[in-house]
CSV table of C-alpha atoms and ligand atoms in Angstrom, one decimal:
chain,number,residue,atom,x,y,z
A,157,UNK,CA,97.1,33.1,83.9
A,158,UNK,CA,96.5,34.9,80.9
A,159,UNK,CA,98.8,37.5,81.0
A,160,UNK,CA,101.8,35.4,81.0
A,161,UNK,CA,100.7,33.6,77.8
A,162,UNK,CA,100.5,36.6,76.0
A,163,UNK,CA,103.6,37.5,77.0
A,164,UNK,CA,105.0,34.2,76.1
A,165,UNK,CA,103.7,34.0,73.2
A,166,UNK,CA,105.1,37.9,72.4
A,167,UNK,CA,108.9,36.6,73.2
A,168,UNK,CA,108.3,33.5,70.7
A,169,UNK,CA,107.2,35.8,67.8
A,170,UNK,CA,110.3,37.8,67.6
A,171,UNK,CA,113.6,36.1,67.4
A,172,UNK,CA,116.2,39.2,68.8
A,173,UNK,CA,116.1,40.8,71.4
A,174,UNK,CA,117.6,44.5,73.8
A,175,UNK,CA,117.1,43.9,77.2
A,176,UNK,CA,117.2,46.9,79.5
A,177,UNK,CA,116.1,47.9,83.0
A,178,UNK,CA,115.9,51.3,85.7
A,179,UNK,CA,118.7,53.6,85.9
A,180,UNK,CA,121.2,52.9,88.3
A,181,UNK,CA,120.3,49.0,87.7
A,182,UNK,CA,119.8,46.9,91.0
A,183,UNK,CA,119.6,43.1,92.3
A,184,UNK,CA,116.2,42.9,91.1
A,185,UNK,CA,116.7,44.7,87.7
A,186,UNK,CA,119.8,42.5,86.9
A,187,UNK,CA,119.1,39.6,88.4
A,188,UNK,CA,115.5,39.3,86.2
A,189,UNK,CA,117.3,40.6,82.8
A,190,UNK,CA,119.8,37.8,83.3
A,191,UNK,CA,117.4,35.4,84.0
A,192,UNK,CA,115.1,36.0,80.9
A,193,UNK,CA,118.3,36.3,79.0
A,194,UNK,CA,118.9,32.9,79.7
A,195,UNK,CA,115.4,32.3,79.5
A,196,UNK,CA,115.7,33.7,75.9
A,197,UNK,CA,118.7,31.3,75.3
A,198,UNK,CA,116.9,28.4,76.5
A,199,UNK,CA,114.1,29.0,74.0
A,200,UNK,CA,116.3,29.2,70.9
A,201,UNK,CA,116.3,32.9,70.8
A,202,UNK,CA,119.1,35.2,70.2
A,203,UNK,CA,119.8,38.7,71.4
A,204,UNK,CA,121.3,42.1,69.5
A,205,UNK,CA,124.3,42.6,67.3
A,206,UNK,CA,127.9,43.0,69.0
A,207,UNK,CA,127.1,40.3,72.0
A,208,UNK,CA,126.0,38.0,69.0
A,209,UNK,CA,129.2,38.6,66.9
A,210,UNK,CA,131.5,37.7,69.9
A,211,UNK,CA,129.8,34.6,70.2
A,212,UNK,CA,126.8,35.5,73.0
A,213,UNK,CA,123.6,34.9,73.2
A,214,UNK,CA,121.7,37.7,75.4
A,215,UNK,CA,122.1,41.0,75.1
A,216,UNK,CA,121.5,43.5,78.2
A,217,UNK,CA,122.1,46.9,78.0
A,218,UNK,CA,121.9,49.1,81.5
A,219,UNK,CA,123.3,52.2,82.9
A,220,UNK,CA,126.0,50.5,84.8
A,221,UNK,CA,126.5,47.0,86.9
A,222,UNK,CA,126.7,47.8,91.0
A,223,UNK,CA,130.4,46.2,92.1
A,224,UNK,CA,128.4,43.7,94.4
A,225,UNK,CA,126.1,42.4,91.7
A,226,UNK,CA,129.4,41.5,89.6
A,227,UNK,CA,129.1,37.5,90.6
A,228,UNK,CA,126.1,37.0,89.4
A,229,UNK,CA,126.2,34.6,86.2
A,230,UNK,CA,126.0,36.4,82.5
A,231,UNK,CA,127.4,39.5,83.9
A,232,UNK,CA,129.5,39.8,81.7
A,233,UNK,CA,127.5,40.0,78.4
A,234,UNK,CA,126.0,43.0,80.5
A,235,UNK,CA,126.8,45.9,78.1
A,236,UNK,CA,127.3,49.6,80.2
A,237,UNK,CA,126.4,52.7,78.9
A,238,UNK,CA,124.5,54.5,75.4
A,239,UNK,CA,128.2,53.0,73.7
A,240,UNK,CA,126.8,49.6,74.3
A,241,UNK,CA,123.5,50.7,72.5
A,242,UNK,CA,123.7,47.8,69.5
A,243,UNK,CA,122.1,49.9,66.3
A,244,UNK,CA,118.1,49.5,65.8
A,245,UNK,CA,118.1,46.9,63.0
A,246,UNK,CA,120.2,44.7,65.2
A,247,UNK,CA,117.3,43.7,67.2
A,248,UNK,CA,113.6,43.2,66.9
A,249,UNK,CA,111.7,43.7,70.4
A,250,UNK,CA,112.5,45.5,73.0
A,251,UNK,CA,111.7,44.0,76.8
A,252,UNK,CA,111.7,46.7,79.9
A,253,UNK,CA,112.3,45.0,83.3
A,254,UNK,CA,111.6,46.8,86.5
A,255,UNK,CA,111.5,50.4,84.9
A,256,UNK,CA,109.1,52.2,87.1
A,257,UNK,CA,108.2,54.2,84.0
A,258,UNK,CA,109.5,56.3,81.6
A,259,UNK,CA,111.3,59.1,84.1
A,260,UNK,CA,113.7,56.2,85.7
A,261,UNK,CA,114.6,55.2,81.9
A,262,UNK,CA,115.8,58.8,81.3
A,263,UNK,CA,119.5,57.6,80.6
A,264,UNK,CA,118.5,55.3,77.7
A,265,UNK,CA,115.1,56.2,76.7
A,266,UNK,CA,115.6,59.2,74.3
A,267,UNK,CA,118.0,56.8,72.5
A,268,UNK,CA,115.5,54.0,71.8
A,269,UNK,CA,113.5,53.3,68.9
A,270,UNK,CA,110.3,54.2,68.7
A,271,UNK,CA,108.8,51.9,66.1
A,272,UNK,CA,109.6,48.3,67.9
A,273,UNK,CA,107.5,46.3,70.3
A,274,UNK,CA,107.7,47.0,73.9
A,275,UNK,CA,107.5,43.7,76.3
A,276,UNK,CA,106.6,45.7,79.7
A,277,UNK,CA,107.4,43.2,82.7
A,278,UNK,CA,106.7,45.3,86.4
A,279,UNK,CA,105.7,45.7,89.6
A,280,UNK,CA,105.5,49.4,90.1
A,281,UNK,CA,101.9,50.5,90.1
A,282,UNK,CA,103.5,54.1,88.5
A,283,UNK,CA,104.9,52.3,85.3
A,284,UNK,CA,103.4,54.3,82.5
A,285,UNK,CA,105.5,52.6,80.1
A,286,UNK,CA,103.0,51.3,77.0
A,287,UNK,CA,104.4,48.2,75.2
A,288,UNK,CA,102.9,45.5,73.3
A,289,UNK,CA,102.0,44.0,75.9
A,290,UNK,CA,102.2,45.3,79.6
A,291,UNK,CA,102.1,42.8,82.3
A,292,UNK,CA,102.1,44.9,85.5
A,293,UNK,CA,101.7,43.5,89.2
A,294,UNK,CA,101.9,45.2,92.3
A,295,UNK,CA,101.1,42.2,94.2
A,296,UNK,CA,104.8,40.3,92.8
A,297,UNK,CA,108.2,40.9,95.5
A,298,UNK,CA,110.3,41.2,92.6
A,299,UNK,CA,110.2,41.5,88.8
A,300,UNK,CA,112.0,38.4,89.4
A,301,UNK,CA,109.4,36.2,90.5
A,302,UNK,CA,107.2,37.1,87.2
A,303,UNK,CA,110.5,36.4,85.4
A,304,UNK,CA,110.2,33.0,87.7
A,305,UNK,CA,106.3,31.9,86.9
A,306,UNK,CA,106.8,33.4,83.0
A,307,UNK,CA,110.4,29.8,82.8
A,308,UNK,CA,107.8,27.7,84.8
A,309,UNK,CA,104.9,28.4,82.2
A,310,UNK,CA,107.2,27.7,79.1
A,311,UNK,CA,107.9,24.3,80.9
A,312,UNK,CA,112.0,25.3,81.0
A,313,UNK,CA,114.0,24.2,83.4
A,314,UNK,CA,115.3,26.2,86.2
A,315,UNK,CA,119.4,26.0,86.3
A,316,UNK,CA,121.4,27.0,89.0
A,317,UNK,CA,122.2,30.2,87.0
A,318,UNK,CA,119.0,31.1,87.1
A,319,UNK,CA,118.3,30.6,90.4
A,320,UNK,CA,121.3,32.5,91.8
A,321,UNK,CA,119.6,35.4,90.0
A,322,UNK,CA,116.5,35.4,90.9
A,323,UNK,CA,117.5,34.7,94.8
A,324,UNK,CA,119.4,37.8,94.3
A,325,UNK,CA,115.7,39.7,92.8
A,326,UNK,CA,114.0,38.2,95.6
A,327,UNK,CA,116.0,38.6,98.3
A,328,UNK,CA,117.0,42.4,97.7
A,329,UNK,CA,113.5,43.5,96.7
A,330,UNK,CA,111.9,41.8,100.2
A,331,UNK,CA,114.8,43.3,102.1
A,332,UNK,CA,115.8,39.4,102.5
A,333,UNK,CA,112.1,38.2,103.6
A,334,UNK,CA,111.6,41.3,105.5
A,335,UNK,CA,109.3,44.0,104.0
A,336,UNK,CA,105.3,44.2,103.8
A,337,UNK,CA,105.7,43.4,100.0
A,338,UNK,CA,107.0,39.8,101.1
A,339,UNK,CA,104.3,37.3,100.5
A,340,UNK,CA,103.8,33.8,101.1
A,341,UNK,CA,105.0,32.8,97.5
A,342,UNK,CA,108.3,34.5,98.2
A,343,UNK,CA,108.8,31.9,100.7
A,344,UNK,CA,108.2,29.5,98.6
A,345,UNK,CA,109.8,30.6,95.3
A,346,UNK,CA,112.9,31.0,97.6
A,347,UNK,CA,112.6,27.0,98.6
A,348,UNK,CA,112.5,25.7,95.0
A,349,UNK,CA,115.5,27.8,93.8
A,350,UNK,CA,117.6,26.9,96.8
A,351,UNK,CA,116.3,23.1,95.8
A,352,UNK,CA,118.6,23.4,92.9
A,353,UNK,CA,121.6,23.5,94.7
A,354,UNK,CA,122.3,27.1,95.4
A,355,UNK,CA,123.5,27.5,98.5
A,356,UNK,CA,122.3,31.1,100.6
A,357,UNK,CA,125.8,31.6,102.1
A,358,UNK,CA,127.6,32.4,98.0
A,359,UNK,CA,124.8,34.8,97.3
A,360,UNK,CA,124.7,36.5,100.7
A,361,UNK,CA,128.5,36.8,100.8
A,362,UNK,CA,129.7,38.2,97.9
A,363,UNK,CA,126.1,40.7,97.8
A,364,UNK,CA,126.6,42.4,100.9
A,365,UNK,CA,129.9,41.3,102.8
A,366,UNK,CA,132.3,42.5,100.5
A,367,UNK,CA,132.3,46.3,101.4
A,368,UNK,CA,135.7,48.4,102.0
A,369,UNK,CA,136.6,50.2,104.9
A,370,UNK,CA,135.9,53.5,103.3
A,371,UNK,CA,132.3,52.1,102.7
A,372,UNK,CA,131.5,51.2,106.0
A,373,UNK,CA,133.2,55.2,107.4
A,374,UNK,CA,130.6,56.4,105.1
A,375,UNK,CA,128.1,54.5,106.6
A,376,UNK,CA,129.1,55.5,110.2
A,377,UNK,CA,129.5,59.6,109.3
A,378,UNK,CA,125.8,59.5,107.5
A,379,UNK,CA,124.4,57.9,110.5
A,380,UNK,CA,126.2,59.4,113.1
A,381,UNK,CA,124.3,62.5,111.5
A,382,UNK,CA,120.9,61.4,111.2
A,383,UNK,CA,118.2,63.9,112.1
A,384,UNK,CA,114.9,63.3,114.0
A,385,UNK,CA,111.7,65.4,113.4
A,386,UNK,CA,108.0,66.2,113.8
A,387,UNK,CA,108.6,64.9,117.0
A,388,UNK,CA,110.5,62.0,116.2
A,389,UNK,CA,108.2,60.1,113.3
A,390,UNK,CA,110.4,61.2,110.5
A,391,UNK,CA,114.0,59.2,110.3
A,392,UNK,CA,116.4,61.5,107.9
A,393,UNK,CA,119.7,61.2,106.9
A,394,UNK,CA,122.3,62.7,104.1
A,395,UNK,CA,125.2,61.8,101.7
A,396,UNK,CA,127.0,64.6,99.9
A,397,UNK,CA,129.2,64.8,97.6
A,398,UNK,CA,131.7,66.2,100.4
A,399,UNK,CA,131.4,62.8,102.4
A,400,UNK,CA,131.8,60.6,98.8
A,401,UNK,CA,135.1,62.3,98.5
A,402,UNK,CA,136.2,62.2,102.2
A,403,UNK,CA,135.8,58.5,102.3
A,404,UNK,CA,136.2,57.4,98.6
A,405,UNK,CA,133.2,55.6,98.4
A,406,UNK,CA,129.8,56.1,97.2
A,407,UNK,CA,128.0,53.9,99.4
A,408,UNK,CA,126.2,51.0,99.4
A,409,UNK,CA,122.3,50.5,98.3
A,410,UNK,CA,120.1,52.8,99.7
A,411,UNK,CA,118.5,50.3,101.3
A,412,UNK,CA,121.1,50.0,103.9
A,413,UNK,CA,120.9,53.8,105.0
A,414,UNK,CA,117.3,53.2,105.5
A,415,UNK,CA,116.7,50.1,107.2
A,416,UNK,CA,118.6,51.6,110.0
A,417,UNK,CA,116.5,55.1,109.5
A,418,UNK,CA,113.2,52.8,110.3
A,419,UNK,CA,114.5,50.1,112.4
A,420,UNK,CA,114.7,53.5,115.1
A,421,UNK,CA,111.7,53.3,117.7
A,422,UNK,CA,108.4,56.1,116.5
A,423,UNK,CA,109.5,56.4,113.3
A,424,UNK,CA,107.3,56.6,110.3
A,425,UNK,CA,109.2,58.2,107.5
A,426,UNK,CA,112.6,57.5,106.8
A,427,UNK,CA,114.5,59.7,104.0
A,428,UNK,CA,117.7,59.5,102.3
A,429,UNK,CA,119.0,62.3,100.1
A,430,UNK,CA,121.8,61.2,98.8
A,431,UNK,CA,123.8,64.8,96.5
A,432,UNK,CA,124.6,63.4,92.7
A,433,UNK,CA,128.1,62.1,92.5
A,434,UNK,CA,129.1,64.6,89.9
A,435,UNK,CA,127.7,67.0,87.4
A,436,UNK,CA,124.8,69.9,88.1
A,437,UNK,CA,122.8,69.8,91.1
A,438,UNK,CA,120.9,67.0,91.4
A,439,UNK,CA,119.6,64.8,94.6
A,440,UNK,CA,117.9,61.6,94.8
A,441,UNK,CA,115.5,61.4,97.7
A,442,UNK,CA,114.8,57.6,98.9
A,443,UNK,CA,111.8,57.3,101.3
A,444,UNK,CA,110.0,54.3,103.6
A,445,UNK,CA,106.7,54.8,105.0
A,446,UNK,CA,104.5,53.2,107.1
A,447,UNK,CA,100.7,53.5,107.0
A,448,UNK,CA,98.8,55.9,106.5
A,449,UNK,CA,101.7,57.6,104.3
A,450,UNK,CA,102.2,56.3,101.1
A,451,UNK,CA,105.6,56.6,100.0
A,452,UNK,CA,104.7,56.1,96.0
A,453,UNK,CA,102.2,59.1,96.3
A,454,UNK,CA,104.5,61.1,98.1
A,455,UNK,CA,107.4,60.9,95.3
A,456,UNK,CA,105.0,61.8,92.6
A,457,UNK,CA,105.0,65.2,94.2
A,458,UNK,CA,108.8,65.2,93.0
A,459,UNK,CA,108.0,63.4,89.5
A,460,UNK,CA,109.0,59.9,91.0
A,461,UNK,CA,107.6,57.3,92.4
A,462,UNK,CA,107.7,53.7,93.6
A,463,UNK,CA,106.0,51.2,95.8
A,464,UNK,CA,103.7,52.0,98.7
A,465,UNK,CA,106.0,50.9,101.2
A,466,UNK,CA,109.2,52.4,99.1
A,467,UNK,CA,109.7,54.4,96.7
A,468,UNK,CA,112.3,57.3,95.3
A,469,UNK,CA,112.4,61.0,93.6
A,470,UNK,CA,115.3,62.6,92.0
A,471,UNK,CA,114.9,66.9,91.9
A,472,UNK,CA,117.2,68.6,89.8
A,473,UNK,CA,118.0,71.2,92.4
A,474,UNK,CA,120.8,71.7,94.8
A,475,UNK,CA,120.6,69.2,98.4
A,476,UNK,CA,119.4,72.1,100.8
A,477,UNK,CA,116.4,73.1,98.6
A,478,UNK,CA,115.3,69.7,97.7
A,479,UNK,CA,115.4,69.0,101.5
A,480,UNK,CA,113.2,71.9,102.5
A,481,UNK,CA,110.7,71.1,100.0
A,482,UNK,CA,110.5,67.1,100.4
A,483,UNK,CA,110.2,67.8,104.4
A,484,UNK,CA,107.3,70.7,103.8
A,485,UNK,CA,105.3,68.3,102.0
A,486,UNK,CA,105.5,65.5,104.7
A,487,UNK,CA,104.8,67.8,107.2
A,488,UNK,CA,101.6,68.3,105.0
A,489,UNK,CA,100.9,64.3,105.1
A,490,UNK,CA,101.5,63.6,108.8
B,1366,MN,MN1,111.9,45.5,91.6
């Protein structure tokens, strides 16, 4: 395909490299930047300035690294936060993994230089992101089976490394095999990484059975509370800021909330708002819809956006409002 040898050829022309992905990073965002960081390594290349002067080879910057991601191999050269931000003529090219577009980059993308190649590697249809070269498909599960065909076309070798991150791309962007976006490849992908000796159970375990108690009361007290409406096809539920201090947690992926909001019998819409954790009012609503309601168009309303299927909108406005609004405009859709 002639997409990926462009971008091949792009990540061959430049020799350094920043790495960065979506706010509030997840399985599929890390696991691909680690992957083509060791990718990157694989193909002689280097990455930007302070990993390089302790001795690394890729550098990642993202917003943070979720507590159940922390196994995955290379996390640790993962720098977190703008301090981490290496200074422009450390690096050449900049690659963008997973970014949705420019709104879900808002923590880092002020920060960035405007005058250095963009690699764009997606699979949200809403990525307005314009690089170099922009290689954009709706029809891949996971950034991190384009990260898998792109090591396959430069004839590398897939290490165990590799493959426990992009199991951990694939299987949290399916919702392990589950969802619509989940295509025969998937399947197939999944059987050649696991044929490197990775073994299902030691990315399963550490991924999502490793929560503490206060996690899983959190998870009881927003479901416990779940509200059913329009006559039972809309699935929605609520963490606040209140319930992150009661329980000392902040949950776990949205994911979790919703799979239960959709897994409930006539439901269509499922919605998560879920209150910032601190700071001014701000609430990040998290949606899965079925047919004929598409979730992507639906967040655009809000200024987000997603996948069909799945897709998420943060509104700088207090939790009650944000809900009144987001449940008018459904109402409108149904
Ligand atoms: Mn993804």
């Amino acid at each position: 395909m002639k997409i990926i040898k462009r971008v091949l050829a792009e990540l061959r022309k430049h020799q350094r490299f920043l790495i960065t992905t979506h706010a509030r990073c997840d399985g599929d965002g890390l696991g691909s930047e680690l992957a083509l960081a060791a990718m990157l390594k694989r193909l002689g290349k280097a990455a930007a300035s302070p990993a390089l002067m302790r001795g690394k080879t890729a550098y990642i910057v993202n917003d943070g690294v979720p507590a159940e991601l922390g196994f995955l191999p290379g996390v640790d050269k993962v720098g977190r936060g703008l301090k981490a931000l290496p200074a422009p003529d450390k690096y050449d090219a900049l690659i963008i993994l997973d970014a949705g577009g420019v709104d879900q980059l808002d923590w880092i993308w002020p920060h960035l230089p405007k005058n250095k190649p963009i690699i764009n590697i997606d699979h949200h249809p809403s990525n307005d992101i314009s690089g170099v070269v922009n290689w954009i498909d709706e029809d891949m599960a996971a950034v991190g089976e384009m990260i898998y065909r792109l090591i396959l076309a430069a004839r590398l070798k897939i290490t165990k490394d590799i493959a426990t991150c992009l199991y951990v791309s694939l299987d949290t962007d399916t919702g392990h095999f589950c969802f619509s976006n989940t295509p025969p490849y998937s399947h197939i992908m999944a059987a050649q990484l696991l044929q490197t000796g990775i073994k299902v159970r030691e990315v399963i375990k550490p991924l999502y059975e490793n929560k503490l108690m206060g996690d899983i009361q959190l998870f009881a007290e927003c479901i416990r509370n779940i509200k059913l409406l329009l006559g039972g096809k809309v699935a929605v539920a609520f963490l606040t800021r209140a319930m992150f201090r009661k329980f000392r947690s902040f949950g776990s992926e949205s994911q979790t909330y919703l799979t239960v909001l959709r897994s409930i019998k006539g439901v269509k819409v499922a919605l998560l708002f879920r209150e910032s954790e601190q700071g001014p009012a701000k609430v990040k609503v998290s949606v899965r819809a079925e047919a004929p309601i598409d979730a992507d168009k639906l967040m655009h309303n809000f200024g987000g956006g997603g996948h069909h299927r799945a897709a998420a909108a943060t509104l700088k406005i207090p939790l009650a409002k944000a809900y009144a609004i987001v449940l008018n405009q459904i109402r409108k859709s149904l």
